[in-house]
Amino acid sequence: MTLLIVSGSARRGSLNTRLARLLAAAVPHGEVRVEHDLRRLPFYDGDLEAAGVPAAVEDLRAAVAAADAVVIVTPEYNGTVPGLLGNTVDWLSRPAGRSVLRDKPVVVCSASPTRFGGVRAAEHLRAALVRVGARVAAGPAVAAVHERLEADALVDELGRQLAAALQEVLGDQSAAVPA
Ligand SMILES: Cc1cc2nc3c(=O)[nH]c(=O)nc-3n(C[C@H](O)[C@H](O)[C@H](O)COP(=O)(O)O)c2cc1C
């Protein structure tokens, strides 16, 4: 199985990127790519798109198209999805009606140092992805993530939650999901 894991934070030391890497490690088989720097995508605007889709966008679209499933790990900014990730969804949603996210299995995870684990951002992101036509499932929302990343138990727990969410979105292909 080919998995693309996307972190919604590009900062050095990002807790979400660390979580994305832990999730990647929890997938024992298959090919996993972690996309950790969404800053390489310029801000979406229609003029830029009309002038020619930027190479970084084409590259990410190709990675999404090639993946059996996409896992997104989002931080929460002001109760919603950070602009960096919103911009990424905007690019991936285009061209309208022919998005690479259409029918794509996507698992949405979140993490925050607070006790809520970024659930509002995850909810908003799931809603946007459903609107684009993706097959979406809720993955883990990790609260107090700064205290938990070192715990071995977290990797096991995340592995189980990720496998369950992947099975939900992959349907018939779920035999490919590692136990
Ligand atoms: C502009 C901004 C807004 C934030 N708003 C929220 C929020 O609404 N909910 C929350 O749980 N954390 C919020 N935080 C704290 C982030 O969860 C925290 O900075 C987290 O570490 C960001 O993810 P990262 O470590 O992957 O970069 C906010 C942080 C920033 C910079």
PDB file of C-alpha atoms and ligand atoms in Angstrom:
ATOM      1  CA  MET A   1       0.000   0.000   0.000  1.00  0.00           C
ATOM      2  CA  THR A   2       1.228   3.499  -0.826  1.00  0.00           C
ATOM      3  CA  LEU A   3       0.451   6.137   1.784  1.00  0.00           C
ATOM      4  CA  LEU A   4       0.969   9.886   1.584  1.00  0.00           C
ATOM      5  CA  ILE A   5       1.116  11.515   5.026  1.00  0.00           C
ATOM      6  CA  VAL A   6       0.788  15.306   4.995  1.00  0.00           C
ATOM      7  CA  SER A   7       1.657  17.579   7.915  1.00  0.00           C
ATOM      8  CA  GLY A   8      -0.240  20.855   8.116  1.00  0.00           C
ATOM      9  CA  SER A   9       2.648  22.595   9.871  1.00  0.00           C
ATOM     10  CA  ALA A  10       5.948  23.421   8.160  1.00  0.00           C
ATOM     11  CA  ARG A  11       7.758  24.914  11.151  1.00  0.00           C
ATOM     12  CA  ARG A  12      10.932  23.348  12.476  1.00  0.00           C
ATOM     13  CA  GLY A  13      10.061  21.300  15.533  1.00  0.00           C
ATOM     14  CA  SER A  14       6.416  20.985  14.542  1.00  0.00           C
ATOM     15  CA  LEU A  15       4.526  18.618  16.831  1.00  0.00           C
ATOM     16  CA  ASN A  16       2.245  17.674  13.949  1.00  0.00           C
ATOM     17  CA  THR A  17       5.181  16.757  11.729  1.00  0.00           C
ATOM     18  CA  ARG A  18       6.611  14.658  14.547  1.00  0.00           C
ATOM     19  CA  LEU A  19       3.239  12.957  14.812  1.00  0.00           C
ATOM     20  CA  ALA A  20       3.164  12.446  11.024  1.00  0.00           C
ATOM     21  CA  ARG A  21       6.537  10.687  11.272  1.00  0.00           C
ATOM     22  CA  LEU A  22       5.296   8.505  14.135  1.00  0.00           C
ATOM     23  CA  LEU A  23       2.286   7.539  12.039  1.00  0.00           C
ATOM     24  CA  ALA A  24       4.606   6.681   9.154  1.00  0.00           C
ATOM     25  CA  ALA A  25       6.605   4.460  11.510  1.00  0.00           C
ATOM     26  CA  ALA A  26       3.380   2.756  12.630  1.00  0.00           C
ATOM     27  CA  VAL A  27       2.837   1.488   9.066  1.00  0.00           C
ATOM     28  CA  PRO A  28       5.097  -1.565   8.914  1.00  0.00           C
ATOM     29  CA  HIS A  29       4.609  -2.423   5.226  1.00  0.00           C
ATOM     30  CA  GLY A  30       4.246  -0.511   2.007  1.00  0.00           C
ATOM     31  CA  GLU A  31       5.581   2.793   0.804  1.00  0.00           C
ATOM     32  CA  VAL A  32       5.079   5.935   2.882  1.00  0.00           C
ATOM     33  CA  ARG A  33       5.929   9.491   1.859  1.00  0.00           C
ATOM     34  CA  VAL A  34       5.737  12.264   4.459  1.00  0.00           C
ATOM     35  CA  GLU A  35       5.054  15.726   3.036  1.00  0.00           C
ATOM     36  CA  HIS A  36       6.254  18.144   5.673  1.00  0.00           C
ATOM     37  CA  ASP A  37       6.770  21.441   3.880  1.00  0.00           C
ATOM     38  CA  LEU A  38       3.618  22.760   2.272  1.00  0.00           C
ATOM     39  CA  ARG A  39       5.298  26.189   2.008  1.00  0.00           C
ATOM     40  CA  ARG A  40       6.583  25.070  -1.380  1.00  0.00           C
ATOM     41  CA  LEU A  41       3.054  25.610  -2.729  1.00  0.00           C
ATOM     42  CA  PRO A  42       2.419  29.280  -3.556  1.00  0.00           C
ATOM     43  CA  PHE A  43      -0.815  30.906  -2.437  1.00  0.00           C
ATOM     44  CA  TYR A  44      -3.609  29.843  -4.723  1.00  0.00           C
ATOM     45  CA  ASP A  45      -5.074  32.390  -7.059  1.00  0.00           C
ATOM     46  CA  GLY A  46      -6.885  32.013 -10.337  1.00  0.00           C
ATOM     47  CA  ASP A  47      -4.427  34.147 -12.293  1.00  0.00           C
ATOM     48  CA  LEU A  48      -1.512  31.982 -11.226  1.00  0.00           C
ATOM     49  CA  GLU A  49      -3.469  28.862 -12.100  1.00  0.00           C
ATOM     50  CA  ALA A  50      -4.405  30.246 -15.515  1.00  0.00           C
ATOM     51  CA  ALA A  51      -0.746  31.071 -16.209  1.00  0.00           C
ATOM     52  CA  GLY A  52       0.256  27.442 -15.557  1.00  0.00           C
ATOM     53  CA  VAL A  53      -0.028  25.210 -12.510  1.00  0.00           C
ATOM     54  CA  PRO A  54       3.203  25.518 -10.448  1.00  0.00           C
ATOM     55  CA  ALA A  55       5.518  22.491 -10.488  1.00  0.00           C
ATOM     56  CA  ALA A  56       5.213  22.017  -6.699  1.00  0.00           C
ATOM     57  CA  VAL A  57       1.438  21.743  -7.050  1.00  0.00           C
ATOM     58  CA  GLU A  58       1.758  19.247  -9.915  1.00  0.00           C
ATOM     59  CA  ASP A  59       4.180  17.225  -7.788  1.00  0.00           C
ATOM     60  CA  LEU A  60       1.808  17.083  -4.824  1.00  0.00           C
ATOM     61  CA  ARG A  61      -1.159  16.275  -7.066  1.00  0.00           C
ATOM     62  CA  ALA A  62       0.826  13.401  -8.578  1.00  0.00           C
ATOM     63  CA  ALA A  63       1.713  12.123  -5.094  1.00  0.00           C
ATOM     64  CA  VAL A  64      -1.968  12.222  -4.083  1.00  0.00           C
ATOM     65  CA  ALA A  65      -3.005  10.469  -7.305  1.00  0.00           C
ATOM     66  CA  ALA A  66      -0.393   7.738  -6.774  1.00  0.00           C
ATOM     67  CA  ALA A  67      -1.329   7.112  -3.131  1.00  0.00           C
ATOM     68  CA  ASP A  68      -3.836   4.438  -2.138  1.00  0.00           C
ATOM     69  CA  ALA A  69      -4.739   6.707   0.757  1.00  0.00           C
ATOM     70  CA  VAL A  70      -3.777  10.101   2.149  1.00  0.00           C
ATOM     71  CA  VAL A  71      -3.370  10.835   5.847  1.00  0.00           C
ATOM     72  CA  ILE A  72      -3.457  14.504   6.888  1.00  0.00           C
ATOM     73  CA  VAL A  73      -2.224  15.644  10.293  1.00  0.00           C
ATOM     74  CA  THR A  74      -3.493  19.119  11.070  1.00  0.00           C
ATOM     75  CA  PRO A  75      -2.742  21.644  13.783  1.00  0.00           C
ATOM     76  CA  GLU A  76      -5.555  23.929  14.908  1.00  0.00           C
ATOM     77  CA  TYR A  77      -5.263  27.680  14.451  1.00  0.00           C
ATOM     78  CA  ASN A  78      -7.983  29.857  15.945  1.00  0.00           C
ATOM     79  CA  GLY A  79     -10.434  27.008  16.021  1.00  0.00           C
ATOM     80  CA  THR A  80      -9.949  25.962  12.427  1.00  0.00           C
ATOM     81  CA  VAL A  81      -7.533  24.699   9.772  1.00  0.00           C
ATOM     82  CA  PRO A  82      -4.255  26.691   9.352  1.00  0.00           C
ATOM     83  CA  GLY A  83      -4.052  28.752   6.161  1.00  0.00           C
ATOM     84  CA  LEU A  84      -1.134  26.654   4.921  1.00  0.00           C
ATOM     85  CA  LEU A  85      -3.309  23.552   4.812  1.00  0.00           C
ATOM     86  CA  GLY A  86      -6.387  25.405   3.557  1.00  0.00           C
ATOM     87  CA  ASN A  87      -4.276  26.655   0.651  1.00  0.00           C
ATOM     88  CA  THR A  88      -3.170  23.095  -0.086  1.00  0.00           C
ATOM     89  CA  VAL A  89      -6.747  21.821  -0.169  1.00  0.00           C
ATOM     90  CA  ASP A  90      -7.646  24.726  -2.475  1.00  0.00           C
ATOM     91  CA  TRP A  91      -4.944  23.719  -4.975  1.00  0.00           C
ATOM     92  CA  LEU A  92      -5.803  20.023  -4.722  1.00  0.00           C
ATOM     93  CA  SER A  93      -9.501  20.752  -5.219  1.00  0.00           C
ATOM     94  CA  ARG A  94      -8.770  22.123  -8.685  1.00  0.00           C
ATOM     95  CA  PRO A  95      -9.684  21.685 -11.496  1.00  0.00           C
ATOM     96  CA  ALA A  96     -13.246  21.772 -10.207  1.00  0.00           C
ATOM     97  CA  GLY A  97     -14.928  18.415 -10.771  1.00  0.00           C
ATOM     98  CA  ARG A  98     -11.625  16.711 -11.646  1.00  0.00           C
ATOM     99  CA  SER A  99      -9.780  16.991  -8.335  1.00  0.00           C
ATOM    100  CA  VAL A 100      -7.256  14.263  -7.467  1.00  0.00           C
ATOM    101  CA  LEU A 101      -9.055  14.140  -4.116  1.00  0.00           C
ATOM    102  CA  ARG A 102     -12.261  12.899  -5.719  1.00  0.00           C
ATOM    103  CA  ASP A 103     -13.019   9.400  -4.349  1.00  0.00           C
ATOM    104  CA  LYS A 104      -9.599   9.439  -2.661  1.00  0.00           C
ATOM    105  CA  PRO A 105      -9.520   7.742   0.752  1.00  0.00           C
ATOM    106  CA  VAL A 106      -8.364  10.385   3.249  1.00  0.00           C
ATOM    107  CA  VAL A 107      -7.859  10.032   7.007  1.00  0.00           C
ATOM    108  CA  VAL A 108      -7.823  13.285   8.978  1.00  0.00           C
ATOM    109  CA  CYS A 109      -5.763  13.397  12.177  1.00  0.00           C
ATOM    110  CA  SER A 110      -5.002  16.350  14.423  1.00  0.00           C
ATOM    111  CA  ALA A 111      -2.763  17.254  17.307  1.00  0.00           C
ATOM    112  CA  SER A 112      -2.548  20.090  19.772  1.00  0.00           C
ATOM    113  CA  PRO A 113      -0.867  20.839  23.078  1.00  0.00           C
ATOM    114  CA  THR A 114      -4.340  21.610  24.465  1.00  0.00           C
ATOM    115  CA  ARG A 115      -6.733  19.039  25.894  1.00  0.00           C
ATOM    116  CA  PHE A 116      -8.909  19.153  22.759  1.00  0.00           C
ATOM    117  CA  GLY A 117      -6.386  17.756  20.289  1.00  0.00           C
ATOM    118  CA  GLY A 118      -7.377  20.065  17.437  1.00  0.00           C
ATOM    119  CA  VAL A 119     -10.793  18.458  16.940  1.00  0.00           C
ATOM    120  CA  ARG A 120     -12.347  21.625  15.528  1.00  0.00           C
ATOM    121  CA  ALA A 121      -9.692  21.921  12.825  1.00  0.00           C
ATOM    122  CA  ALA A 122     -10.129  18.226  12.017  1.00  0.00           C
ATOM    123  CA  GLU A 123     -13.891  18.638  11.743  1.00  0.00           C
ATOM    124  CA  HIS A 124     -13.569  21.624   9.410  1.00  0.00           C
ATOM    125  CA  LEU A 125     -10.973  19.864   7.282  1.00  0.00           C
ATOM    126  CA  ARG A 126     -13.155  16.765   6.961  1.00  0.00           C
ATOM    127  CA  ALA A 127     -16.061  18.946   5.837  1.00  0.00           C
ATOM    128  CA  ALA A 128     -13.942  20.627   3.132  1.00  0.00           C
ATOM    129  CA  LEU A 129     -12.617  17.273   1.897  1.00  0.00           C
ATOM    130  CA  VAL A 130     -16.112  15.758   1.743  1.00  0.00           C
ATOM    131  CA  ARG A 131     -17.185  18.747  -0.321  1.00  0.00           C
ATOM    132  CA  VAL A 132     -14.333  18.067  -2.767  1.00  0.00           C
ATOM    133  CA  GLY A 133     -15.517  14.459  -3.060  1.00  0.00           C
ATOM    134  CA  ALA A 134     -12.930  12.585  -0.978  1.00  0.00           C
ATOM    135  CA  ARG A 135     -13.821   9.484   1.053  1.00  0.00           C
ATOM    136  CA  VAL A 136     -13.053  10.775   4.517  1.00  0.00           C
ATOM    137  CA  ALA A 137     -12.602   9.160   7.930  1.00  0.00           C
ATOM    138  CA  ALA A 138     -11.620  10.575  11.302  1.00  0.00           C
ATOM    139  CA  GLY A 139      -8.225   9.458  12.569  1.00  0.00           C
ATOM    140  CA  PRO A 140      -6.684  10.152  15.968  1.00  0.00           C
ATOM    141  CA  ALA A 141      -6.920  13.618  17.567  1.00  0.00           C
ATOM    142  CA  VAL A 142      -3.970  13.747  19.924  1.00  0.00           C
ATOM    143  CA  ALA A 143      -4.450  16.038  22.931  1.00  0.00           C
ATOM    144  CA  ALA A 144      -1.502  17.277  25.025  1.00  0.00           C
ATOM    145  CA  VAL A 145       0.659  16.076  22.157  1.00  0.00           C
ATOM    146  CA  HIS A 146       3.809  17.776  23.523  1.00  0.00           C
ATOM    147  CA  GLU A 147       3.662  15.482  26.571  1.00  0.00           C
ATOM    148  CA  ARG A 148       2.776  12.314  24.724  1.00  0.00           C
ATOM    149  CA  LEU A 149       5.077  12.102  21.719  1.00  0.00           C
ATOM    150  CA  GLU A 150       7.785  10.278  23.620  1.00  0.00           C
ATOM    151  CA  ALA A 151       5.475   7.592  25.000  1.00  0.00           C
ATOM    152  CA  ASP A 152       5.922   4.174  23.363  1.00  0.00           C
ATOM    153  CA  ALA A 153       2.281   3.407  24.092  1.00  0.00           C
ATOM    154  CA  LEU A 154       1.273   6.253  21.791  1.00  0.00           C
ATOM    155  CA  VAL A 155       2.783   4.554  18.738  1.00  0.00           C
ATOM    156  CA  ASP A 156       0.782   1.355  19.367  1.00  0.00           C
ATOM    157  CA  GLU A 157      -2.393   3.305  20.017  1.00  0.00           C
ATOM    158  CA  LEU A 158      -1.895   5.456  16.901  1.00  0.00           C
ATOM    159  CA  GLY A 159      -1.143   2.414  14.777  1.00  0.00           C
ATOM    160  CA  ARG A 160      -4.441   0.812  15.810  1.00  0.00           C
ATOM    161  CA  GLN A 161      -6.469   3.998  15.310  1.00  0.00           C
ATOM    162  CA  LEU A 162      -4.856   4.659  11.918  1.00  0.00           C
ATOM    163  CA  ALA A 163      -5.476   1.082  10.748  1.00  0.00           C
ATOM    164  CA  ALA A 164      -9.149   1.316  11.774  1.00  0.00           C
ATOM    165  CA  ALA A 165      -9.612   4.639   9.966  1.00  0.00           C
ATOM    166  CA  LEU A 166      -7.843   3.349   6.844  1.00  0.00           C
ATOM    167  CA  GLN A 167     -10.073   0.294   6.800  1.00  0.00           C
ATOM    168  CA  GLU A 168     -13.099   2.566   7.007  1.00  0.00           C
ATOM    169  CA  VAL A 169     -12.077   4.591   3.934  1.00  0.00           C
ATOM    170  CA  LEU A 170     -10.453   1.855   1.891  1.00  0.00           C
ATOM    171  CA  GLY A 171     -13.491  -0.434   1.927  1.00  0.00           C
ATOM    172  CA  ASP A 172     -12.820  -3.437  -0.321  1.00  0.00           C
ATOM    173  CA  GLN A 173      -9.133  -2.608  -0.584  1.00  0.00           C
ATOM    174  CA  SER A 174      -8.815  -2.807   3.212  1.00  0.00           C
ATOM    175  CA  ALA A 175      -7.120  -6.205   3.011  1.00  0.00           C
ATOM    176  CA  ALA A 176      -4.037  -4.160   2.125  1.00  0.00           C
ATOM    177  CA  VAL A 177      -4.066  -2.439   5.514  1.00  0.00           C
ATOM    178  CA  PRO A 178      -1.457  -3.805   7.923  1.00  0.00           C
ATOM    179  CA  ALA A 179      -2.904  -5.237  11.134  1.00  0.00           C
TER     180      ALA A 179
HETATM  181  C1  LIG B   1      -2.005  31.488  15.245  1.00  0.00           C
HETATM  182  C2  LIG B   1      -2.179  30.333  16.207  1.00  0.00           C
HETATM  183  C3  LIG B   1      -3.447  29.975  16.606  1.00  0.00           C
HETATM  184  C4  LIG B   1      -3.641  28.866  17.430  1.00  0.00           C
HETATM  185  N1  LIG B   1      -4.917  28.478  17.755  1.00  0.00           N
HETATM  186  C5  LIG B   1      -5.100  27.308  18.399  1.00  0.00           C
HETATM  187  C6  LIG B   1      -6.419  26.765  18.557  1.00  0.00           C
HETATM  188  O1  LIG B   1      -7.410  27.340  18.151  1.00  0.00           O
HETATM  189  N2  LIG B   1      -6.536  25.562  19.159  1.00  0.00           N
HETATM  190  C7  LIG B   1      -5.450  24.856  19.613  1.00  0.00           C
HETATM  191  O2  LIG B   1      -5.637  23.745  20.129  1.00  0.00           O
HETATM  192  N3  LIG B   1      -4.193  25.342  19.495  1.00  0.00           N
HETATM  193  C8  LIG B   1      -3.996  26.541  18.892  1.00  0.00           C
HETATM  194  N4  LIG B   1      -2.738  27.042  18.711  1.00  0.00           N
HETATM  195  C9  LIG B   1      -1.587  26.331  19.323  1.00  0.00           C
HETATM  196  C10 LIG B   1      -1.101  25.221  18.391  1.00  0.00           C
HETATM  197  O3  LIG B   1      -1.872  24.060  18.642  1.00  0.00           O
HETATM  198  C11 LIG B   1       0.370  24.936  18.715  1.00  0.00           C
HETATM  199  O4  LIG B   1       1.147  26.081  18.422  1.00  0.00           O
HETATM  200  C12 LIG B   1       0.884  23.752  17.940  1.00  0.00           C
HETATM  201  O5  LIG B   1       2.140  23.387  18.445  1.00  0.00           O
HETATM  202  C13 LIG B   1       0.974  24.048  16.449  1.00  0.00           C
HETATM  203  O6  LIG B   1       1.295  22.873  15.740  1.00  0.00           O
HETATM  204  P1  LIG B   1       2.802  22.518  15.300  1.00  0.00           P
HETATM  205  O7  LIG B   1       3.568  22.259  16.575  1.00  0.00           O
HETATM  206  O8  LIG B   1       2.658  21.282  14.496  1.00  0.00           O
HETATM  207  O9  LIG B   1       3.357  23.665  14.539  1.00  0.00           O
HETATM  208  C14 LIG B   1      -2.522  28.149  17.908  1.00  0.00           C
HETATM  209  C15 LIG B   1      -1.230  28.548  17.505  1.00  0.00           C
HETATM  210  C16 LIG B   1      -1.065  29.623  16.672  1.00  0.00           C
HETATM  211  C17 LIG B   1       0.340  29.998  16.213  1.00  0.00           C
END
